[in-house]
Each structure stands twice: as C-alpha cells, then as structure tokens.
C-alpha cells in the first residue's frame, strides 16, 4: 500500500498555498497513491468556509445548532476525487472541536476521530461519548489493512492507540500532528506506539509558525521499531 | 523504512523535515509479521501461581 504523508507549510500566502495544495492532490493521482495524509489543522483552499462549520450539533442557550457534517464531507470528497484516492485530514470546527476524517472518492464509508487531550473541547465532552466511542475507535478497513487514526497529543498516551485493538489487531496507526515538536520526544512517542501495537506507525505535521524554534517532521516506524 | 519524496529532488541523506514535501511510504504488512502479544501468557507467570490459597477458603 502506497501512503503519502504531506508535511504541509501553511505560513505561505494563500495563492501559493492553494497552488501547492492542488499540486499535491495531482501528485497523489499521478503516483497512484492509495492514501494521502494531511496534518492536524491542515490548510485547504476552502479554509475560511470550513472555519465556520460545526462538526457536531451544539446546544447553545437552549437553541440547537445543527451540524454542517454533510458540507464538510462534500468539501473533502471533492479533494479525494482529484487525488483519486482516500484522504485523511484533521481540522478544528467553529467551536474548537478537533476532528479527523477519512474520506474516500469511491466508497461511502467515512471514518472519524475526535481529539481527546490537549484541546479546549475534548471528544470526551460530547454527551453520547459512551456510544460514540464504538465509532471513534473502529479502524478503517481498506485494501486488507486495518488502520487506526489519532490526533497529535493523543499519541503520547498508549490508551488511544491501543483501544483500536478492541476490534482486533491493526496494521497501521496514523497520527496527525499540528507541528513544531521536540524531535526526540515525538519520535519516541511514535516509536513506542509502533512497538506496543506491533504495527506500522506513521505521523505527519505542518509548519504553521515561522517564529517557532522546533521544526516539523514526518515519522515512520515498522512494528519492530525500525525507522 | 524506505521512502520517496515525490515533489523534491532527493539527497541521499535522511531528511524528514522538508516543508511541503510529499513523502511516500510503501507499506507491506507481510514484512511486518511476528508473534502478537499473547495476553494469556500471564497465566504462566510463576508469581501468579505461587500461593494458590490466597483469597480462597
């Protein structure tokens, strides 16, 4: 399975970012990638619209705000069609809830994940978490591979990766991180998740702040912890 | 693990921090096979069996 990890630079002007974004989708298509992975808080040309969408339904001062789930999916589906393969993306919605989505151009199956820790609005806070948890940790079943997804700091705690095993062994774990991390710490977190789950562990992130001292990286380990 | 950067000229040295790099990894689960953790092995732990009378009448 060919997996593309995009180490996205999002501090550039919009015009340049848009150009690189579409070039990346086209590269995925031209190289027959099976899956294209973007970082947490990834940039896309419809960034401003997505900022105003609610991923969940929210109750605000006794009013229910319906979620914009379908609009979000339509946007990402369009990108996956250009890439001609499923994409894995992560963003915050208008209330700060951080989600990851797996969207495929040729199947209706959608996988979602909500960030648990190091966030203002944790998926732990949703009212039906006890039910939702069954979906959150259901692996993607794709081309004979079981794939688990986590977001950023959730990869620093074994629980959130290990919980995918409730559905049996998994083959690949993918972590979507914001970026600008301590190399030593983050590489060890990723390696540990690969070793303890005996599976591949992949991670990508973004450059989102020119003033940050730490850099951003892609990481990949096999189940033996080999880089 | 082997990788290719699809949109950049690649140097031979390991480089995993190129902004806007699209890194491609070829994953083959057949090369990643080994014994999975067997949790029932804990039953063979000598200390678990050391005193069978504990908590038993």
XYZ file of C-alpha atoms in Angstrom:
284
model
C 0.000 0.000 0.000
C 1.415 3.389 -1.006
C 0.774 6.052 1.617
C 1.651 9.711 1.085
C 2.423 11.887 4.104
C 2.255 15.595 3.341
C 4.458 17.825 5.529
C 2.429 20.949 4.857
C 3.785 24.514 5.083
C 0.838 26.767 5.946
C 2.549 30.096 6.626
C 2.749 30.988 2.916
C 0.385 33.413 1.102
C -2.995 31.903 0.162
C -2.331 31.874 -3.583
C 0.864 29.899 -3.165
C -0.689 27.511 -0.636
C -3.596 26.821 -2.981
C -1.215 26.050 -5.840
C 0.841 23.645 -3.721
C -2.327 22.037 -2.339
C -3.645 21.144 -5.787
C -0.164 20.064 -6.941
C -0.120 17.657 -4.005
C -3.512 16.187 -4.923
C -2.310 15.754 -8.503
C 0.938 14.137 -7.346
C -1.120 11.628 -5.369
C -3.096 10.812 -8.503
C -0.025 10.642 -10.791
C 1.833 8.340 -8.407
C -1.172 6.083 -7.757
C -1.131 6.643 -4.014
C -3.577 4.518 -2.031
C -3.961 7.076 0.743
C -2.983 10.740 1.111
C -2.482 12.040 4.662
C -2.599 15.693 5.740
C -1.638 17.077 9.180
C -3.825 18.300 12.032
C -5.211 21.797 11.226
C -4.316 21.241 7.581
C -4.821 24.009 5.059
C -7.117 23.742 2.056
C -8.488 26.371 -0.345
C -11.910 26.280 1.366
C -10.300 27.078 4.681
C -12.495 30.061 5.534
C -15.768 28.227 4.890
C -14.620 25.259 6.966
C -13.748 27.597 9.862
C -17.465 28.435 10.119
C -18.816 24.902 10.022
C -19.882 22.970 13.110
C -18.808 19.336 13.025
C -21.206 18.362 15.822
C -24.687 19.559 16.755
C -24.382 22.063 19.604
C -26.899 23.277 22.161
C -26.287 26.993 22.685
C -28.549 28.925 25.075
C -31.374 26.436 24.594
C -31.049 26.600 20.827
C -29.836 23.646 18.839
C -27.335 24.425 16.124
C -27.448 21.710 13.514
C -24.132 20.321 12.397
C -22.615 21.003 8.978
C -21.322 17.473 8.614
C -22.585 16.997 5.050
C -20.975 20.217 3.848
C -17.667 19.213 5.450
C -17.782 15.777 3.817
C -18.671 17.244 0.406
C -15.635 19.526 0.567
C -13.236 16.734 1.435
C -14.795 14.287 -1.012
C -14.086 16.739 -3.821
C -10.389 16.773 -2.854
C -10.241 12.985 -2.642
C -11.699 12.756 -6.144
C -8.875 14.919 -7.504
C -6.297 12.789 -5.664
C -8.138 9.666 -6.881
C -7.601 8.036 -3.500
C -8.924 8.389 0.052
C -7.615 11.325 2.073
C -7.098 11.656 5.802
C -7.457 15.182 7.187
C -7.871 16.982 10.506
C -9.261 20.382 11.473
C -10.968 22.290 14.277
C -14.619 23.237 13.804
C -16.093 26.664 14.703
C -16.324 25.714 18.401
C -12.813 24.328 18.648
C -13.684 20.646 18.440
C -10.803 18.919 16.621
C -11.766 16.046 14.349
C -10.041 13.769 11.859
C -11.843 12.361 8.845
C -11.098 9.621 6.353
C -12.988 10.340 3.137
C -12.863 8.167 0.052
C -13.836 9.087 -3.512
C -15.225 5.656 -4.232
C -16.962 4.484 -1.099
C -19.476 5.971 1.301
C -17.627 4.624 4.318
C -16.364 7.528 6.458
C -14.143 7.186 9.472
C -13.956 9.920 12.086
C -11.909 10.502 15.201
C -12.150 13.225 17.865
C -9.178 14.601 19.782
C -9.217 13.687 23.489
C -6.423 15.630 25.181
C -4.595 18.969 24.822
C -7.698 20.619 23.390
C -10.318 23.103 24.632
C -13.197 20.911 23.505
C -12.444 17.238 24.053
C -14.407 14.453 22.412
C -14.749 13.152 25.984
C -17.162 16.092 26.481
C -19.741 15.030 23.915
C -22.916 13.826 25.582
C -23.082 10.408 23.929
C -19.391 9.553 24.233
C -20.249 6.092 25.565
C -21.940 5.305 22.257
C -19.630 7.355 20.052
C -16.538 5.584 21.360
C -17.520 2.496 19.363
C -17.275 4.522 16.147
C -14.270 6.587 17.174
C -12.082 3.520 17.643
C -13.398 1.467 14.747
C -10.418 1.046 12.406
C -10.553 1.936 8.723
C -10.832 -1.299 6.751
C -9.102 -0.614 3.454
C -7.434 -2.910 0.921
C -6.992 -5.640 3.520
C -5.384 -3.302 6.056
C -6.847 -2.175 9.386
C -5.861 1.432 10.025
C -6.204 3.399 13.266
C -6.038 7.199 13.493
C -5.111 9.538 16.351
C -4.582 13.285 16.588
C -1.441 14.932 17.972
C -1.090 14.574 21.755
C -3.390 11.546 21.824
C -0.345 9.656 20.515
C 1.555 10.438 23.704
C -0.759 8.197 25.742
C -0.867 4.477 24.915
C -4.622 4.169 25.564
C -5.866 5.963 22.459
C -3.836 3.819 20.069
C -4.269 0.602 21.996
C -8.047 0.958 22.101
C -8.288 0.172 18.380
C -7.362 -3.383 19.324
C -10.848 -3.810 20.761
C -11.692 -4.679 17.153
C -8.679 -6.974 16.697
C -5.115 -6.391 15.539
C -4.405 -3.336 13.451
C -1.778 -2.965 10.734
C -1.149 0.780 10.600
C -1.533 3.649 13.062
C -1.534 7.182 11.654
C -1.059 10.238 13.838
C -1.945 13.710 12.563
C 0.005 16.349 14.475
C -0.058 20.161 14.441
C 3.706 20.589 14.186
C 6.845 22.214 15.668
C 7.627 19.384 18.068
C 10.623 18.316 20.087
C 12.241 15.782 17.750
C 13.446 13.401 20.432
C 10.194 13.303 22.366
C 7.890 12.998 19.389
C 9.943 10.336 17.614
C 9.958 8.227 20.770
C 6.177 8.559 21.212
C 5.671 7.337 17.643
C 8.164 4.507 18.003
C 6.563 3.386 21.259
C 3.106 3.240 19.666
C 4.546 1.111 16.812
C 6.264 -1.305 19.181
C 3.468 -1.774 21.685
C 0.855 -2.314 18.969
C 3.195 -4.315 16.717
C 2.160 -2.304 13.687
C 3.395 0.439 11.386
C 3.144 3.921 12.889
C 3.137 6.935 10.577
C 2.969 10.602 11.552
C 2.902 13.874 9.670
C 2.516 17.515 10.705
C 2.671 21.123 9.486
C 4.867 24.191 9.596
C 2.392 26.759 10.920
C 4.523 29.396 12.680
C 7.746 30.903 11.319
C 8.765 32.015 14.802
C 8.825 28.547 16.344
C 12.193 27.126 17.265
C 11.267 23.477 16.748
C 10.798 22.045 13.285
C 8.132 19.717 11.881
C 8.766 16.174 10.653
C 7.338 13.038 9.171
C 7.937 9.850 11.135
C 7.504 6.239 10.092
C 8.253 3.126 12.137
C 7.511 -0.504 11.461
C 6.297 -2.910 14.133
C 9.879 -3.697 15.141
C 10.508 -0.018 15.844
C 12.717 0.358 12.765
C 12.725 3.912 11.393
C 11.870 2.426 6.370
C 12.355 3.314 2.703
C 10.611 6.366 1.347
C 10.499 8.653 -1.671
C 9.840 12.380 -1.727
C 7.544 12.776 -4.703
C 7.927 16.507 -5.272
C 11.528 17.284 -4.339
C 14.984 16.421 -5.546
C 16.255 13.920 -3.021
C 19.654 13.866 -1.432
C 20.918 10.538 -0.169
C 20.951 11.574 3.439
C 17.985 11.006 5.705
C 15.765 14.049 5.573
C 12.329 14.101 7.171
C 11.681 17.816 7.639
C 11.241 19.332 4.162
C 8.370 21.873 4.099
C 5.692 20.836 1.592
C 7.432 17.523 0.972
C 5.131 14.678 -0.031
C 6.716 11.548 1.432
C 5.625 8.204 0.051
C 5.987 5.031 2.123
C 5.271 1.601 0.695
C 3.696 -0.489 3.418
C 3.574 -4.255 3.156
C 2.068 -5.979 6.111
C 3.597 -9.314 5.078
C 7.003 -7.919 6.033
C 5.667 -6.910 9.407
C 4.558 -10.282 10.683
C 5.598 -11.659 14.034
C 4.054 -13.131 17.110
C 1.493 -10.735 18.519
C 1.444 -10.168 22.251
C -0.262 -13.107 23.842
C -2.037 -11.816 26.904
C -2.919 -15.300 28.124
C 0.808 -15.829 28.775
C 0.253 -14.023 32.057
C -1.352 -17.222 33.309
C 2.070 -18.889 33.165
C 3.563 -16.299 35.469
C 5.183 -18.169 38.354
C 4.225 -15.472 40.831
C 0.553 -15.731 39.994
C 0.666 -19.397 40.962
C 2.952 -19.056 43.943
C 0.282 -19.173 46.585
C -2.897 -20.826 45.401
C -4.530 -20.450 48.815
C -4.702 -16.623 48.631
C -8.297 -15.428 48.727
C -9.546 -18.991 48.693
C -11.274 -20.736 51.549
